[in-house]
Amino acid sequence: MALVVICGQPCSGKSTAATCLAEALRDSESNPTVRIIDETLFHLDRNQSYVNMPAEKNLRGVLRSEVDRSTSKDNIVIVDSLNSIKGYRYELWCLARAAGVRYCVVYCDVEESDCRKWNEERRNKDESSSYNENIFEDLVRRFEKPDSRNRWDSPLFELHPSRDGIDKTAPAMLDAVSYLTKKVDSRTKDVKVLQPTIATQSARPSQANSLYELDRATQEVMTAIVAAQAQAFGGPLNGISLGPGLPVINVRSSVGLPELRRLRRTFIKLTGQTSLSGAPPPTDAESAKRMFVDYLNRELGV
């Protein structure tokens, strides 16, 4: 359904906003499945995750991988993290586009002084939920504010926790819920569902699987023919059965292994050429065997 990116300075109320948004979505008429992805999901320490650039890069990679696995047209994923780098927000936008879902950014706009004050209050209550002073200053310095003119920051819903607090009835929260749950049809203009492009679409696994199944199935047919001819000791064959539902291989006289290999190579080549302009090669072994047996019966003149 959608991917929501929560963005803001450290200690700006992002987790509260994510929880509030999730509750508002669940209370809506559509009652979608909502999942929040954050550092606590992986039991990661806040300060250790931002102690240096390699640790921060690893954190972003872990979150991005989980977002990639979780984003679908059946749920709403909320990414509750700093998401302070515009390049990283662009990567998340690309994941939403590849999944063909809605996308938006919820920005907690809070002054640095208020963030610093809230961080100190957290430190007085619980050391683990606050940022180290040096880490906090570094994150504040490197924060890149979202800009609604960028497609990866649009649509942008702005909250002002220090001024208005965070509530399910806040105008920006209601606008976000409406955007994420509104039904879309051909006349809808104010809701954009991202569409995957050729560059973002993953190659269909069936294409790779079809080549594997084709190779395996034709090899099994060849093995069955060779085994049947060996058991006949050069005598006549009355047809070779591969199992129920499959045609009989009508081989009356002995066929050498080199000839079978040549026929197999030709069949695979012809099947690949056909798939370029028509339907893809068979994706299951039974269909591949049936096609190969029909080809052999024609080529062997039976």
CSV table of C-alpha atoms in Angstrom, one decimal:
chain,number,residue,atom,x,y,z
A,1,MET,CA,0.0,0.0,0.0
A,2,ALA,CA,2.5,2.6,1.1
A,3,LEU,CA,6.0,3.5,2.4
A,4,VAL,CA,6.2,6.3,5.0
A,5,VAL,CA,9.5,7.9,5.9
A,6,ILE,CA,9.7,9.6,9.2
A,7,CYS,CA,12.4,12.3,9.1
A,8,GLY,CA,13.8,14.8,11.6
A,9,GLN,CA,16.6,15.9,13.9
A,10,PRO,CA,17.7,13.5,16.7
A,11,CYS,CA,15.2,13.7,19.6
A,12,SER,CA,12.6,15.6,17.6
A,13,GLY,CA,9.7,13.2,18.4
A,14,LYS,CA,10.0,10.9,15.4
A,15,SER,CA,9.2,7.7,17.3
A,16,THR,CA,6.2,9.3,18.9
A,17,ALA,CA,5.0,10.5,15.5
A,18,ALA,CA,5.5,7.1,14.0
A,19,THR,CA,3.5,5.4,16.8
A,20,CYS,CA,0.8,8.1,16.6
A,21,LEU,CA,0.5,7.7,12.8
A,22,ALA,CA,0.3,3.9,13.1
A,23,GLU,CA,-2.6,4.2,15.6
A,24,ALA,CA,-4.4,6.7,13.4
A,25,LEU,CA,-4.1,4.4,10.4
A,26,ARG,CA,-5.4,1.4,12.3
A,27,ASP,CA,-8.3,3.5,13.6
A,28,SER,CA,-9.2,4.6,10.0
A,29,GLU,CA,-12.0,3.1,8.1
A,30,SER,CA,-9.7,1.0,5.9
A,31,ASN,CA,-7.8,-0.4,8.9
A,32,PRO,CA,-4.7,-1.4,7.0
A,33,THR,CA,-1.9,-3.6,8.2
A,34,VAL,CA,0.8,-1.2,9.6
A,35,ARG,CA,4.4,-2.1,10.5
A,36,ILE,CA,7.0,0.2,12.0
A,37,ILE,CA,10.7,-0.5,11.2
A,38,ASP,CA,13.3,1.1,13.5
A,39,GLU,CA,16.6,0.5,15.3
A,40,THR,CA,14.9,-1.2,18.3
A,41,LEU,CA,13.5,-3.9,15.9
A,42,PHE,CA,17.1,-5.2,15.6
A,43,HIS,CA,18.1,-4.4,19.2
A,44,LEU,CA,20.6,-1.9,18.0
A,45,ASP,CA,22.1,0.6,20.5
A,46,ARG,CA,21.5,4.2,19.5
A,47,ASN,CA,25.0,5.5,20.2
A,48,GLN,CA,26.8,2.5,18.8
A,49,SER,CA,24.8,2.8,15.5
A,50,TYR,CA,26.1,6.3,14.9
A,51,VAL,CA,29.5,6.2,16.6
A,52,ASN,CA,31.3,6.4,13.2
A,53,MET,CA,30.5,6.3,9.5
A,54,PRO,CA,30.9,2.5,9.0
A,55,ALA,CA,28.5,1.8,11.8
A,56,GLU,CA,26.0,4.3,10.5
A,57,LYS,CA,26.3,2.8,7.0
A,58,ASN,CA,25.7,-0.6,8.4
A,59,LEU,CA,22.6,0.6,10.2
A,60,ARG,CA,21.2,2.2,7.0
A,61,GLY,CA,21.9,-1.0,5.1
A,62,VAL,CA,20.0,-3.2,7.7
A,63,LEU,CA,17.0,-0.9,7.7
A,64,ARG,CA,17.0,-0.6,3.9
A,65,SER,CA,17.0,-4.4,3.5
A,66,GLU,CA,14.2,-4.8,6.0
A,67,VAL,CA,12.2,-2.1,4.2
A,68,ASP,CA,12.8,-3.8,0.9
A,69,ARG,CA,11.5,-7.2,2.2
A,70,SER,CA,8.5,-5.6,3.9
A,71,THR,CA,7.2,-3.1,1.4
A,72,SER,CA,4.2,-4.5,-0.5
A,73,LYS,CA,0.8,-3.6,-1.8
A,74,ASP,CA,-0.8,-5.3,1.2
A,75,ASN,CA,0.6,-3.1,4.1
A,76,ILE,CA,1.9,0.3,5.1
A,77,VAL,CA,5.5,0.4,6.3
A,78,ILE,CA,6.7,3.3,8.5
A,79,VAL,CA,10.5,3.8,8.6
A,80,ASP,CA,11.2,5.4,12.0
A,81,SER,CA,14.8,6.5,11.9
A,82,LEU,CA,16.7,9.8,11.4
A,83,ASN,CA,16.6,9.4,7.6
A,84,SER,CA,18.6,12.6,7.6
A,85,ILE,CA,20.5,12.1,4.3
A,86,LYS,CA,18.6,13.0,1.2
A,87,GLY,CA,20.5,10.3,-0.8
A,88,TYR,CA,19.2,7.7,1.6
A,89,ARG,CA,15.6,9.0,1.3
A,90,TYR,CA,16.0,8.7,-2.4
A,91,GLU,CA,17.0,5.0,-2.0
A,92,LEU,CA,13.9,4.5,0.0
A,93,TRP,CA,11.8,6.2,-2.6
A,94,CYS,CA,13.3,3.9,-5.2
A,95,LEU,CA,12.2,0.9,-3.1
A,96,ALA,CA,8.6,2.3,-3.0
A,97,ARG,CA,8.7,2.8,-6.8
A,98,ALA,CA,9.9,-0.7,-7.4
A,99,ALA,CA,7.1,-2.1,-5.2
A,100,GLY,CA,4.5,0.1,-6.9
A,101,VAL,CA,3.1,1.7,-3.7
A,102,ARG,CA,2.4,5.2,-2.4
A,103,TYR,CA,5.2,7.1,-0.7
A,104,CYS,CA,5.3,10.1,1.6
A,105,VAL,CA,7.6,11.8,4.1
A,106,VAL,CA,6.5,12.9,7.6
A,107,TYR,CA,8.9,15.6,8.9
A,108,CYS,CA,9.2,16.5,12.6
A,109,ASP,CA,10.2,20.2,12.4
A,110,VAL,CA,11.8,21.1,15.7
A,111,GLU,CA,14.4,23.7,16.6
A,112,GLU,CA,17.8,22.5,17.5
A,113,SER,CA,17.6,24.0,21.0
A,114,ASP,CA,14.4,22.0,21.7
A,115,CYS,CA,16.0,18.8,20.4
A,116,ARG,CA,19.1,19.4,22.6
A,117,LYS,CA,16.8,20.0,25.6
A,118,TRP,CA,14.8,16.8,25.0
A,119,ASN,CA,18.0,14.9,24.6
A,120,GLU,CA,19.3,16.1,28.0
A,121,GLU,CA,16.0,15.2,29.6
A,122,ARG,CA,16.3,11.7,28.2
A,123,ARG,CA,19.8,11.5,29.5
A,124,ASN,CA,18.6,12.3,33.0
A,125,LYS,CA,15.9,9.7,32.8
A,126,ASP,CA,17.6,6.9,30.9
A,127,GLU,CA,21.1,7.0,29.4
A,128,SER,CA,20.3,4.3,26.7
A,129,SER,CA,17.5,6.4,25.1
A,130,SER,CA,19.6,9.5,24.7
A,131,TYR,CA,22.4,10.5,22.3
A,132,ASN,CA,26.0,11.0,23.4
A,133,GLU,CA,26.7,14.8,23.2
A,134,ASN,CA,29.4,14.5,20.5
A,135,ILE,CA,27.2,12.1,18.4
A,136,PHE,CA,24.2,14.4,18.8
A,137,GLU,CA,26.1,17.5,17.6
A,138,ASP,CA,27.5,15.6,14.6
A,139,LEU,CA,24.0,14.3,13.6
A,140,VAL,CA,22.5,17.8,13.9
A,141,ARG,CA,25.3,19.3,11.8
A,142,ARG,CA,24.9,16.7,9.0
A,143,PHE,CA,21.1,16.8,8.9
A,144,GLU,CA,19.6,17.5,5.4
A,145,LYS,CA,16.2,19.0,5.7
A,146,PRO,CA,13.6,17.5,3.3
A,147,ASP,CA,12.4,19.7,0.4
A,148,SER,CA,9.0,19.0,-1.1
A,149,ARG,CA,10.4,20.0,-4.5
A,150,ASN,CA,12.3,16.8,-4.5
A,151,ARG,CA,10.3,13.8,-5.6
A,152,TRP,CA,11.8,11.7,-2.9
A,153,ASP,CA,10.6,14.2,-0.3
A,154,SER,CA,7.1,14.5,-1.7
A,155,PRO,CA,4.4,14.6,-0.6
A,156,LEU,CA,5.8,16.2,2.6
A,157,PHE,CA,3.7,16.4,5.8
A,158,GLU,CA,5.2,18.6,8.4
A,159,LEU,CA,4.6,18.2,12.2
A,160,HIS,CA,5.7,20.8,14.8
A,161,PRO,CA,6.0,18.7,18.0
A,162,SER,CA,7.6,21.5,20.1
A,163,ARG,CA,4.8,24.0,19.2
A,164,ASP,CA,1.7,21.9,18.7
A,165,GLY,CA,2.7,18.5,20.3
A,166,ILE,CA,2.0,15.2,18.5
A,167,ASP,CA,-1.6,14.1,18.3
A,168,LYS,CA,-3.7,11.9,16.0
A,169,THR,CA,-5.9,14.9,15.3
A,170,ALA,CA,-3.1,17.2,14.2
A,171,PRO,CA,-3.9,18.6,10.7
A,172,ALA,CA,-0.7,17.1,9.1
A,173,MET,CA,-1.4,13.7,10.7
A,174,LEU,CA,-5.0,13.7,9.3
A,175,ASP,CA,-3.7,14.7,5.9
A,176,ALA,CA,-1.1,11.9,6.0
A,177,VAL,CA,-3.8,9.3,7.0
A,178,SER,CA,-6.1,10.6,4.2
A,179,TYR,CA,-3.3,10.4,1.6
A,180,LEU,CA,-2.3,6.9,2.7
A,181,THR,CA,-5.8,5.4,2.9
A,182,LYS,CA,-7.7,7.2,0.1
A,183,LYS,CA,-9.1,4.9,-2.6
A,184,VAL,CA,-7.5,5.6,-6.0
A,185,ASP,CA,-9.2,5.4,-9.3
A,186,SER,CA,-8.7,6.9,-12.8
A,187,ARG,CA,-10.1,10.3,-11.6
A,188,THR,CA,-7.9,10.6,-8.5
A,189,LYS,CA,-5.4,13.5,-8.9
A,190,ASP,CA,-4.2,14.2,-5.4
A,191,VAL,CA,-2.8,10.7,-4.6
A,192,LYS,CA,0.2,9.3,-6.5
A,193,VAL,CA,1.0,5.6,-6.6
A,194,LEU,CA,4.5,5.1,-7.8
A,195,GLN,CA,4.9,2.9,-10.8
A,196,PRO,CA,8.0,0.7,-11.3
A,197,THR,CA,10.1,1.3,-14.4
A,198,ILE,CA,12.2,-1.1,-16.4
A,199,ALA,CA,15.2,0.2,-14.4
A,200,THR,CA,13.7,-0.6,-11.1
A,201,GLN,CA,11.8,-3.8,-11.9
A,202,SER,CA,13.7,-6.9,-10.9
A,203,ALA,CA,14.1,-9.6,-13.6
A,204,ARG,CA,11.4,-12.2,-13.4
A,205,PRO,CA,12.8,-15.2,-11.6
A,206,SER,CA,10.7,-17.4,-13.9
A,207,GLN,CA,13.1,-16.5,-16.8
A,208,ALA,CA,16.1,-17.9,-14.9
A,209,ASN,CA,14.1,-20.8,-13.6
A,210,SER,CA,12.8,-21.7,-17.0
A,211,LEU,CA,16.3,-22.2,-18.4
A,212,TYR,CA,17.2,-24.4,-15.4
A,213,GLU,CA,14.0,-26.4,-15.7
A,214,LEU,CA,14.5,-26.8,-19.5
A,215,ASP,CA,18.0,-28.0,-19.1
A,216,ARG,CA,17.1,-30.5,-16.3
A,217,ALA,CA,14.0,-31.8,-18.0
A,218,THR,CA,15.7,-32.5,-21.4
A,219,GLN,CA,18.6,-34.2,-19.6
A,220,GLU,CA,16.1,-36.5,-17.8
A,221,VAL,CA,14.4,-37.4,-21.1
A,222,MET,CA,17.8,-38.2,-22.6
A,223,THR,CA,18.7,-40.3,-19.6
A,224,ALA,CA,15.5,-42.2,-19.8
A,225,ILE,CA,16.0,-43.0,-23.5
A,226,VAL,CA,19.6,-44.2,-22.9
A,227,ALA,CA,18.5,-46.4,-20.0
A,228,ALA,CA,15.6,-47.9,-22.0
A,229,GLN,CA,17.9,-48.7,-24.9
A,230,ALA,CA,20.5,-50.3,-22.6
A,231,GLN,CA,17.8,-52.5,-21.0
A,232,ALA,CA,16.6,-53.6,-24.5
A,233,PHE,CA,20.1,-54.8,-25.4
A,234,GLY,CA,19.8,-53.4,-28.9
A,235,GLY,CA,16.3,-55.0,-29.5
A,236,PRO,CA,13.2,-53.1,-30.6
A,237,LEU,CA,11.5,-50.6,-28.3
A,238,ASN,CA,7.8,-50.3,-27.9
A,239,GLY,CA,7.8,-46.8,-26.6
A,240,ILE,CA,9.4,-45.2,-23.6
A,241,SER,CA,7.1,-43.9,-20.9
A,242,LEU,CA,8.2,-41.0,-18.7
A,243,GLY,CA,5.2,-41.1,-16.3
A,244,PRO,CA,1.5,-40.4,-16.1
A,245,GLY,CA,0.4,-37.3,-18.0
A,246,LEU,CA,3.4,-37.3,-20.3
A,247,PRO,CA,3.5,-38.5,-24.0
A,248,VAL,CA,5.3,-41.7,-24.9
A,249,ILE,CA,8.7,-41.4,-26.6
A,250,ASN,CA,8.2,-43.4,-29.8
A,251,VAL,CA,11.7,-44.6,-30.5
A,252,ARG,CA,11.6,-47.8,-32.6
A,253,SER,CA,15.3,-48.1,-33.4
A,254,SER,CA,18.4,-47.3,-31.3
A,255,VAL,CA,19.5,-43.6,-31.2
A,256,GLY,CA,23.1,-42.8,-30.4
A,257,LEU,CA,24.0,-40.5,-27.5
A,258,PRO,CA,25.7,-37.9,-29.9
A,259,GLU,CA,22.5,-37.7,-31.9
A,260,LEU,CA,20.4,-37.2,-28.8
A,261,ARG,CA,22.8,-34.5,-27.6
A,262,ARG,CA,22.5,-32.7,-31.0
A,263,LEU,CA,18.7,-32.9,-30.9
A,264,ARG,CA,18.8,-31.5,-27.3
A,265,ARG,CA,21.0,-28.6,-28.2
A,266,THR,CA,18.8,-27.7,-31.2
A,267,PHE,CA,15.6,-27.9,-29.1
A,268,ILE,CA,17.0,-25.6,-26.4
A,269,LYS,CA,18.2,-23.1,-29.0
A,270,LEU,CA,14.9,-23.1,-30.8
A,271,THR,CA,13.0,-22.7,-27.5
A,272,GLY,CA,15.2,-19.7,-26.6
A,273,GLN,CA,14.7,-18.0,-29.9
A,274,THR,CA,10.9,-18.5,-29.7
A,275,SER,CA,10.8,-16.9,-26.2
A,276,LEU,CA,12.4,-13.7,-27.6
A,277,SER,CA,9.3,-12.8,-29.6
A,278,GLY,CA,6.6,-15.0,-28.0
A,279,ALA,CA,5.9,-16.7,-24.7
A,280,PRO,CA,8.8,-17.5,-22.3
A,281,PRO,CA,10.2,-21.0,-22.1
A,282,PRO,CA,8.3,-23.5,-19.9
A,283,THR,CA,8.8,-22.8,-16.2
A,284,ASP,CA,8.1,-26.3,-15.0
A,285,ALA,CA,9.7,-29.7,-15.7
A,286,GLU,CA,6.5,-31.4,-16.9
A,287,SER,CA,5.8,-28.8,-19.6
A,288,ALA,CA,9.5,-28.9,-20.7
A,289,LYS,CA,9.5,-32.7,-20.9
A,290,ARG,CA,6.2,-32.7,-22.9
A,291,MET,CA,7.6,-30.2,-25.4
A,292,PHE,CA,10.9,-32.1,-25.8
A,293,VAL,CA,9.2,-35.4,-26.3
A,294,ASP,CA,7.0,-34.0,-29.0
A,295,TYR,CA,10.0,-32.5,-30.7
A,296,LEU,CA,11.9,-35.8,-30.6
A,297,ASN,CA,8.9,-37.7,-32.0
A,298,ARG,CA,8.8,-35.3,-34.9
A,299,GLU,CA,12.5,-35.3,-35.6
A,300,LEU,CA,12.9,-39.0,-35.4
A,301,GLY,CA,10.2,-39.4,-38.0
A,302,VAL,CA,7.7,-41.4,-36.0
